[in-house]
Coordinates of N, CA and C in Angstrom, one line a residue:
X1 N 65.7 89.3 -100.4 CA 66.2 90.7 -100.6 C 67.6 90.8 -100.1
X2 N 67.9 90.2 -98.9 CA 69.3 90.2 -98.4 C 70.3 89.5 -99.3
X3 N 69.8 88.4 -99.9 CA 70.7 87.7 -100.9 C 71.0 88.5 -102.2
X4 N 70.1 89.3 -102.6 CA 70.4 90.1 -103.8 C 71.4 91.2 -103.4
X5 N 71.2 91.8 -102.2 CA 72.1 92.8 -101.7 C 73.6 92.2 -101.6
X6 N 73.6 91.0 -101.0 CA 74.9 90.4 -100.8 C 75.6 90.0 -102.1
X7 N 74.8 89.6 -103.1 CA 75.4 89.2 -104.4 C 75.8 90.5 -105.1
X8 N 75.1 91.6 -105.0 CA 75.5 92.8 -105.6 C 76.8 93.4 -105.0
X9 N 76.9 93.2 -103.7 CA 78.1 93.6 -102.9 C 79.3 92.9 -103.4
X10 N 79.2 91.5 -103.6 CA 80.3 90.7 -104.0 C 80.7 91.0 -105.5
X11 N 79.7 91.3 -106.3 CA 80.0 91.5 -107.7 C 80.7 92.9 -107.8
X12 N 80.4 93.9 -107.0 CA 81.0 95.2 -107.1 C 82.4 95.1 -106.4
X13 N 82.6 94.2 -105.5 CA 83.9 94.1 -104.8 C 84.9 93.3 -105.6
X14 N 84.5 92.5 -106.5 CA 85.5 91.6 -107.3 C 86.5 92.4 -108.1
X15 N 86.2 93.5 -108.9 CA 87.1 94.2 -109.5 C 88.2 94.8 -108.6
X16 N 87.8 95.3 -107.5 CA 88.7 95.9 -106.5 C 89.6 94.9 -105.9
X17 N 89.1 93.7 -105.7 CA 90.0 92.7 -105.2 C 91.1 92.3 -106.2
X18 N 90.7 92.2 -107.4 CA 91.7 91.8 -108.5 C 92.7 93.0 -108.6
X19 N 92.3 94.2 -108.5 CA 93.2 95.3 -108.7 C 94.2 95.2 -107.4
X20 N 93.7 94.9 -106.2 CA 94.6 94.9 -105.1 C 95.6 93.8 -105.2
X21 N 95.3 92.7 -105.8 CA 96.3 91.5 -105.9 C 97.3 91.9 -106.9
X22 N 97.0 92.6 -108.0 CA 98.1 92.9 -108.9 C 98.8 94.1 -108.6
X23 N 98.4 94.9 -107.6 CA 99.1 96.1 -107.2 C 100.0 95.8 -106.0
X24 N 100.0 94.6 -105.5 CA 100.8 94.2 -104.3 C 102.3 94.4 -104.7
X25 N 103.0 95.1 -103.8 CA 104.5 95.3 -104.1 C 105.3 93.9 -104.0
X26 N 106.2 93.8 -104.8 CA 107.1 92.6 -104.9 C 108.5 93.0 -104.4
X27 N 109.1 92.0 -103.7 CA 110.5 92.3 -103.4 C 111.4 92.1 -104.6
X28 N 112.4 92.9 -104.8 CA 113.3 92.7 -105.9 C 114.1 91.4 -105.6
X29 N 114.5 90.8 -106.7 CA 115.2 89.4 -106.7 C 116.5 89.6 -106.0
X30 N 117.2 90.7 -106.1 CA 118.5 90.8 -105.5 C 118.4 90.8 -104.0
X31 N 117.4 91.6 -103.4 CA 117.3 91.7 -102.0 C 116.8 90.3 -101.5
X32 N 116.0 89.6 -102.2 CA 115.4 88.3 -101.7 C 116.6 87.3 -101.7
X33 N 117.5 87.4 -102.6 CA 118.6 86.3 -102.7 C 119.6 86.6 -101.6
X34 N 119.8 87.8 -101.2 CA 120.8 88.1 -100.1 C 120.2 88.0 -98.8
X35 N 119.0 88.0 -98.7 CA 118.3 87.8 -97.4 C 118.3 89.2 -96.6
X36 N 118.7 90.2 -97.1 CA 118.7 91.5 -96.4 C 117.3 92.0 -96.3
X37 N 117.1 92.7 -95.2 CA 115.7 93.3 -95.0 C 115.8 94.7 -95.3
X38 N 114.6 95.4 -95.4 CA 114.6 96.8 -95.7 C 115.2 97.6 -94.6
X39 N 116.0 98.6 -94.9 CA 116.7 99.4 -93.8 C 115.6 100.3 -93.2
X40 N 115.6 100.5 -91.9 CA 114.6 101.4 -91.2 C 115.1 102.8 -91.3
X41 N 114.2 103.7 -91.5 CA 114.6 105.1 -91.6 C 115.2 105.5 -90.2
X42 N 116.1 106.5 -90.3 CA 116.7 106.9 -89.0 C 115.7 107.6 -88.1
X43 N 115.8 107.4 -86.9 CA 114.8 108.0 -85.9 C 115.0 109.5 -85.9
X44 N 113.9 110.2 -85.9 CA 113.9 111.7 -85.9 C 114.1 112.2 -84.5
X45 N 114.9 113.1 -84.3 CA 115.1 113.7 -83.0 C 114.1 114.8 -82.8
X46 N 113.5 114.9 -81.6 CA 112.6 115.9 -81.2 C 113.3 117.1 -80.8
X47 N 112.9 118.2 -81.3 CA 113.5 119.6 -80.8 C 112.7 120.1 -79.7
X48 N 113.3 120.5 -78.6 CA 112.6 121.1 -77.5 C 112.1 122.5 -77.9
X49 N 111.1 122.9 -77.2 CA 110.5 124.3 -77.5 C 111.5 125.3 -77.1
X50 N 112.3 125.1 -76.1 CA 113.3 126.1 -75.7 C 114.3 126.2 -76.8
X51 N 114.8 125.1 -77.3 CA 115.8 125.2 -78.4 C 115.2 125.8 -79.7
X52 N 114.0 125.5 -80.0 CA 113.3 126.1 -81.2 C 113.2 127.5 -81.0
X53 N 112.8 128.0 -79.8 CA 112.7 129.4 -79.5 C 114.0 130.2 -79.6
X54 N 115.1 129.6 -79.2 CA 116.4 130.2 -79.3 C 116.8 130.3 -80.6
X55 N 116.6 129.3 -81.5 CA 116.9 129.4 -82.9 C 116.1 130.5 -83.6
X56 N 114.8 130.5 -83.3 CA 113.9 131.5 -84.0 C 114.3 132.9 -83.6
X57 N 114.7 133.1 -82.4 CA 115.1 134.5 -82.0 C 116.3 135.0 -82.7
X58 N 117.3 134.1 -83.0 CA 118.5 134.6 -83.7 C 118.4 134.5 -85.2
X59 N 117.5 133.8 -85.7 CA 117.4 133.6 -87.2 C 116.7 134.8 -87.8
X60 N 117.3 135.4 -88.8 CA 116.7 136.6 -89.4 C 115.5 136.2 -90.2
X61 N 114.5 137.0 -90.2 CA 113.3 136.8 -91.1 C 113.8 136.9 -92.5
X62 N 113.2 136.0 -93.4 CA 113.7 135.9 -94.7 C 113.5 137.3 -95.4
X63 N 114.5 137.6 -96.1 CA 114.6 138.8 -96.7 C 114.5 138.6 -98.3
X64 N 113.6 137.6 -98.6 CA 113.4 137.3 -100.0 C 112.7 138.4 -100.7
X65 N 112.1 138.0 -101.8 CA 111.4 139.0 -102.6 C 110.4 139.7 -101.9
X66 N 110.4 141.1 -101.8 CA 109.5 141.9 -101.1 C 108.4 142.4 -102.0
X67 N 107.3 142.7 -101.5 CA 106.2 143.2 -102.3 C 106.6 144.7 -102.6
X68 N 106.3 145.1 -103.8 CA 106.5 146.5 -104.1 C 105.4 147.3 -103.4
X69 N 105.8 148.4 -102.8 CA 104.8 149.3 -102.0 C 104.5 150.5 -102.9
X70 N 103.2 150.8 -102.9 CA 102.7 152.0 -103.5 C 102.8 153.2 -102.6
X71 N 102.5 154.3 -103.1 CA 102.5 155.6 -102.2 C 101.4 155.4 -101.1
X72 N 100.3 154.8 -101.6 CA 99.2 154.6 -100.6 C 99.6 153.7 -99.5
X73 N 100.3 152.6 -99.9 CA 100.8 151.6 -98.8 C 101.7 152.3 -97.9
X74 N 102.7 153.2 -98.4 CA 103.6 153.9 -97.5 C 102.9 154.9 -96.6
X75 N 101.7 155.4 -97.1 CA 100.9 156.3 -96.3 C 100.3 155.5 -95.1
X76 N 99.8 154.3 -95.4 CA 99.2 153.5 -94.4 C 100.3 153.1 -93.4
X77 N 101.5 152.8 -93.9 CA 102.5 152.4 -92.9 C 102.9 153.5 -91.9
X78 N 102.7 154.7 -92.2 CA 103.0 155.8 -91.3 C 101.9 155.8 -90.2
X79 N 100.7 155.2 -90.4 CA 99.7 155.2 -89.3 C 99.8 154.0 -88.4
X80 N 100.6 153.0 -88.7 CA 100.7 151.9 -87.9 C 101.2 152.2 -86.5
X81 N 100.5 151.6 -85.5 CA 100.8 151.8 -84.1 C 101.9 150.9 -83.7
X82 N 103.1 151.4 -83.3 CA 104.2 150.6 -82.9 C 104.3 150.3 -81.4
X83 N 105.1 149.3 -81.1 CA 105.3 149.0 -79.7 C 104.6 147.7 -79.3
X84 N 104.5 147.5 -78.0 CA 103.9 146.3 -77.4 C 102.5 146.5 -77.2
X85 N 101.7 145.6 -77.6 CA 100.2 145.6 -77.4 C 99.8 144.5 -76.5
X86 N 99.1 144.8 -75.5 CA 98.6 143.7 -74.6 C 97.3 143.2 -75.1
X87 N 97.1 141.9 -75.1 CA 96.0 141.3 -75.7 C 95.2 140.5 -74.6
X88 N 94.0 140.0 -75.0 CA 93.3 139.2 -74.0 C 93.9 137.9 -73.8
X89 N 93.5 137.3 -72.7 CA 94.1 136.0 -72.2 C 95.6 136.1 -72.0
X90 N 96.1 137.3 -71.6 CA 97.6 137.5 -71.2 C 98.6 137.5 -72.3
X91 N 98.1 137.4 -73.6 CA 99.0 137.4 -74.7 C 99.5 138.9 -75.0
X92 N 100.6 138.9 -75.7 CA 101.0 140.3 -76.2 C 101.6 140.1 -77.6
X93 N 101.7 141.2 -78.3 CA 102.2 141.3 -79.7 C 103.0 142.6 -79.8
X94 N 104.2 142.4 -80.3 CA 105.2 143.5 -80.4 C 105.2 143.9 -82.0
X95 N 105.0 145.1 -82.3 CA 105.1 145.6 -83.7 C 106.3 146.5 -83.7
X96 N 107.3 146.2 -84.6 CA 108.4 147.1 -84.8 C 108.6 147.3 -86.3
X97 N 109.0 148.6 -86.7 CA 109.3 148.9 -88.0 C 110.6 148.4 -88.5
X98 N 110.7 148.0 -89.7 CA 111.9 147.6 -90.3 C 112.8 148.8 -90.7
X99 N 113.9 149.0 -90.1 CA 114.7 150.2 -90.3 C 115.4 150.2 -91.7
X100 N 115.6 149.0 -92.2 CA 116.2 148.9 -93.6 C 115.2 149.0 -94.7
X101 N 114.0 148.6 -94.5 CA 113.0 148.7 -95.5 C 111.7 149.5 -95.0
X102 N 111.7 150.8 -95.4 CA 110.5 151.6 -95.0 C 109.2 150.9 -95.5
X103 N 108.2 150.8 -94.6 CA 106.9 150.3 -94.9 C 106.8 148.8 -94.5
X104 N 107.9 148.2 -94.1 CA 107.8 146.8 -93.6 C 107.9 146.7 -92.1
X105 N 107.2 145.7 -91.5 CA 107.2 145.6 -90.1 C 107.5 144.2 -89.7
X106 N 107.9 144.1 -88.4 CA 108.1 142.8 -87.8 C 107.1 142.6 -86.7
X107 N 106.2 141.6 -86.8 CA 105.1 141.4 -85.7 C 105.6 140.1 -85.0
X108 N 105.7 140.1 -83.7 CA 106.1 138.9 -83.0 C 105.2 138.7 -81.8
X109 N 105.0 137.4 -81.6 CA 104.2 136.9 -80.4 C 104.4 135.5 -80.2
X110 N 104.4 135.1 -79.0 CA 104.6 133.7 -78.6 C 105.6 132.9 -79.4
X111 N 106.7 133.4 -79.6 CA 107.7 132.7 -80.4 C 107.5 132.7 -81.9
X112 N 106.5 133.3 -82.3 CA 106.3 133.5 -83.8 C 106.6 134.9 -84.3
X113 N 107.2 134.9 -85.4 CA 107.6 136.3 -85.9 C 107.1 136.3 -87.5
X114 N 106.6 137.4 -87.9 CA 106.1 137.6 -89.2 C 106.7 138.9 -89.8
X115 N 107.0 138.9 -91.0 CA 107.5 140.1 -91.8 C 106.3 140.6 -92.6
X116 N 105.8 141.8 -92.3 CA 104.5 142.2 -92.9 C 104.6 143.5 -93.6
X117 N 103.8 143.7 -94.5 CA 103.8 145.0 -95.3 C 102.3 145.4 -95.4
X118 N 102.0 146.8 -95.5 CA 100.7 147.3 -95.5 C 99.9 146.9 -96.8
X119 N 98.7 146.7 -96.7 CA 97.8 146.3 -97.8 C 96.7 147.3 -97.7
X120 N 96.3 148.0 -98.9 CA 95.2 148.9 -98.8 C 93.9 148.3 -98.5
X121 N 93.1 149.0 -97.6 CA 91.9 148.5 -97.2 C 90.8 149.5 -97.5
X122 N 89.7 148.9 -98.0 CA 88.6 149.8 -98.4 C 87.9 150.4 -97.2
X123 N 88.0 149.7 -96.0 CA 87.3 150.2 -94.9 C 88.1 151.2 -94.1
X124 N 89.3 151.5 -94.4 CA 90.1 152.4 -93.7 C 90.9 151.8 -92.5
X125 N 90.7 150.5 -92.3 CA 91.5 149.8 -91.2 C 92.8 149.7 -91.7
X126 N 93.8 149.6 -90.8 CA 95.2 149.4 -91.2 C 95.3 147.8 -91.2
X127 N 95.9 147.4 -92.3 CA 96.0 146.0 -92.6 C 97.4 145.7 -92.9
X128 N 98.2 144.8 -92.3 CA 99.4 144.4 -92.6 C 99.3 142.9 -92.8
X129 N 100.1 142.4 -93.9 CA 100.1 141.0 -94.2 C 101.4 140.4 -94.5
X130 N 101.5 139.1 -94.1 CA 102.7 138.3 -94.4 C 102.1 137.2 -95.4
X131 N 102.2 137.3 -96.7 CA 101.6 136.4 -97.6 C 102.3 135.0 -97.5
X132 N 103.5 135.0 -97.2 CA 104.2 133.7 -97.2 C 103.7 132.9 -96.0
X133 N 103.5 133.5 -94.8 CA 103.1 132.7 -93.6 C 101.5 132.7 -93.6
X134 N 100.9 133.6 -94.3 CA 99.4 133.6 -94.3 C 98.9 134.4 -93.0
X135 N 99.7 135.2 -92.5 CA 99.4 136.0 -91.3 C 98.9 137.4 -91.7
X136 N 98.0 138.0 -90.8 CA 97.5 139.3 -91.0 C 97.3 140.1 -89.7
X137 N 97.7 141.2 -89.7 CA 97.6 142.2 -88.5 C 96.6 143.2 -88.9
X138 N 95.4 143.2 -88.2 CA 94.4 144.2 -88.5 C 94.3 145.2 -87.3
X139 N 94.4 146.5 -87.6 CA 94.5 147.5 -86.5 C 93.5 148.5 -86.8
X140 N 92.6 148.7 -85.8 CA 91.6 149.7 -85.7 C 92.1 150.8 -84.7
X141 N 91.3 151.8 -84.6 CA 91.6 152.9 -83.7 C 91.7 152.5 -82.3
X142 N 90.9 151.5 -81.8 CA 90.7 151.1 -80.5 C 91.3 149.7 -80.1
X143 N 91.6 148.9 -81.2 CA 92.1 147.6 -80.9 C 92.7 147.0 -82.2
X144 N 93.4 145.9 -82.0 CA 94.0 145.1 -83.1 C 93.9 143.7 -82.9
X145 N 94.1 142.9 -84.0 CA 94.1 141.4 -83.8 C 95.1 140.9 -84.8
X146 N 95.7 139.7 -84.5 CA 96.6 139.0 -85.4 C 95.9 137.7 -85.7
X147 N 95.9 137.4 -87.0 CA 95.1 136.2 -87.5 C 96.0 135.5 -88.4
X148 N 95.8 134.2 -88.5 CA 96.4 133.2 -89.5 C 95.3 132.9 -90.5
X149 N 95.5 133.4 -91.6 CA 94.4 133.2 -92.7 C 94.5 131.9 -93.3
X150 N 95.6 131.3 -93.3 CA 95.7 129.8 -93.8 C 94.9 128.9 -93.0
X151 N 95.0 129.0 -91.7 CA 94.3 128.1 -90.7 C 93.0 128.7 -90.3
X152 N 92.7 129.9 -90.6 CA 91.4 130.5 -90.1 C 91.4 130.7 -88.6
X153 N 92.5 131.1 -88.0 CA 92.5 131.2 -86.6 C 92.9 132.7 -86.2
X154 N 92.5 133.1 -85.0 CA 92.9 134.3 -84.4 C 94.1 133.9 -83.5
X155 N 95.2 134.5 -83.7 CA 96.4 134.2 -82.9 C 96.3 135.1 -81.7
X156 N 96.0 136.3 -81.8 CA 95.9 137.2 -80.7 C 94.7 138.2 -80.9
X157 N 93.9 138.4 -80.0 CA 92.7 139.2 -80.1 C 92.5 140.3 -79.1
X158 N 91.8 141.3 -79.4 CA 91.6 142.5 -78.4 C 93.0 143.1 -77.9
X159 N 93.9 143.3 -78.9 CA 95.2 143.8 -78.5 C 95.1 145.4 -78.5
X160 N 95.8 145.9 -77.6 CA 95.7 147.4 -77.5 C 97.2 147.9 -77.0
X161 N 97.6 148.9 -77.8 CA 98.8 149.7 -77.4 C 98.3 150.9 -76.5
X162 N 99.2 151.6 -76.0 CA 98.8 152.7 -75.1 C 97.9 153.7 -75.9
X163 N 98.3 154.0 -77.3 CA 97.5 154.8 -78.1 C 96.0 154.3 -78.2
X164 N 95.9 153.0 -78.5 CA 94.6 152.5 -78.6 C 93.8 152.5 -77.3
X165 N 94.4 152.3 -76.2 CA 93.7 152.4 -75.0 C 93.1 153.8 -74.8
X166 N 93.9 154.8 -75.0 CA 93.5 156.2 -74.9 C 92.3 156.4 -76.0
X167 N 92.4 155.9 -77.1 CA 91.4 156.1 -78.2 C 90.1 155.5 -77.7
X168 N 90.2 154.2 -77.1 CA 89.0 153.5 -76.6 C 88.3 154.3 -75.5
X169 N 89.1 154.9 -74.6 CA 88.6 155.7 -73.6 C 87.8 156.9 -74.1
X170 N 88.4 157.5 -75.1 CA 87.8 158.7 -75.7 C 86.5 158.2 -76.4
X171 N 86.5 157.1 -77.0 CA 85.2 156.6 -77.6 C 84.1 156.4 -76.6
X172 N 84.5 156.0 -75.3 CA 83.5 155.8 -74.3 C 82.9 157.1 -73.8
X173 N 83.8 158.1 -73.7 CA 83.4 159.5 -73.3 C 82.5 160.2 -74.4
X174 N 83.0 160.1 -75.7 CA 82.3 160.7 -76.8 C 82.0 159.6 -77.9
X175 N 80.9 158.8 -77.7 CA 80.6 157.7 -78.7 C 80.5 158.3 -80.1
X176 N 80.9 157.5 -81.1 CA 80.7 157.9 -82.4 C 79.2 158.0 -82.8
X177 N 78.9 158.8 -83.7 CA 77.6 158.9 -84.2 C 77.1 157.6 -84.8
X178 N 75.9 157.3 -84.6 CA 75.3 156.1 -85.2 C 75.2 156.2 -86.7
X179 N 75.3 155.2 -87.4 CA 75.1 155.2 -88.9 C 73.6 155.7 -89.2
X180 N 72.7 155.3 -88.3 CA 71.3 155.7 -88.7 C 70.9 157.1 -88.2
X181 N 71.7 157.7 -87.3 CA 71.3 159.1 -86.8 C 71.1 160.0 -88.0
X182 N 71.9 160.0 -89.0 CA 71.8 161.0 -90.1 C 70.5 160.6 -90.9
X183 N 70.1 159.4 -91.1 CA 68.9 159.1 -91.7 C 67.6 159.5 -90.9
X184 N 67.7 159.3 -89.6 CA 66.5 159.8 -88.8 C 66.4 161.3 -88.8
X185 N 67.4 162.0 -88.8 CA 67.3 163.4 -88.9 C 66.8 163.9 -90.2
X186 N 67.0 163.3 -91.3 CA 66.5 163.7 -92.6 C 65.0 163.5 -92.7
X187 N 64.5 162.5 -92.0 CA 63.0 162.2 -92.0 C 62.2 163.3 -91.3
X188 N 62.8 163.9 -90.3 CA 62.0 164.9 -89.5 C 61.7 166.2 -90.1

């Protein structure tokens, strides 16, 4: 049984071995005659985090093609909570409105900056997106979060501005009605 398996493996491997031999790169005759060796690529310099952050801070966010905003998007933009939001694990996110382009925002955290615009949400949550970077800012009444959709990661979570902290305190004092309270009342 072992011999049959070994023979089958050898038979299957033969076509691959032949392909590998014919695909082997050959040196050009001119280089072989001169005896020169292939030039090594230049060594890449490493950029320090401090230098990268300094460049990031002074580099304007791309002002390439902007998404056209509808009246609904502009209405959502008016409800965005601006300022510095404190997040869990000591992180913070700053949301500033773009003075030149109404409805656009700059979201910055940990040396990262995103240029975002509102996107209509069926749930009523405020949603800002940067389609180029794949980032999304999701803002509820009591908290917000910054996510990278391309990588599937939360960049900052449980973020709250002063407005949202006050809203969360109000929710604790007067909790919202349960979804099922209305259904129970109808049965009685």
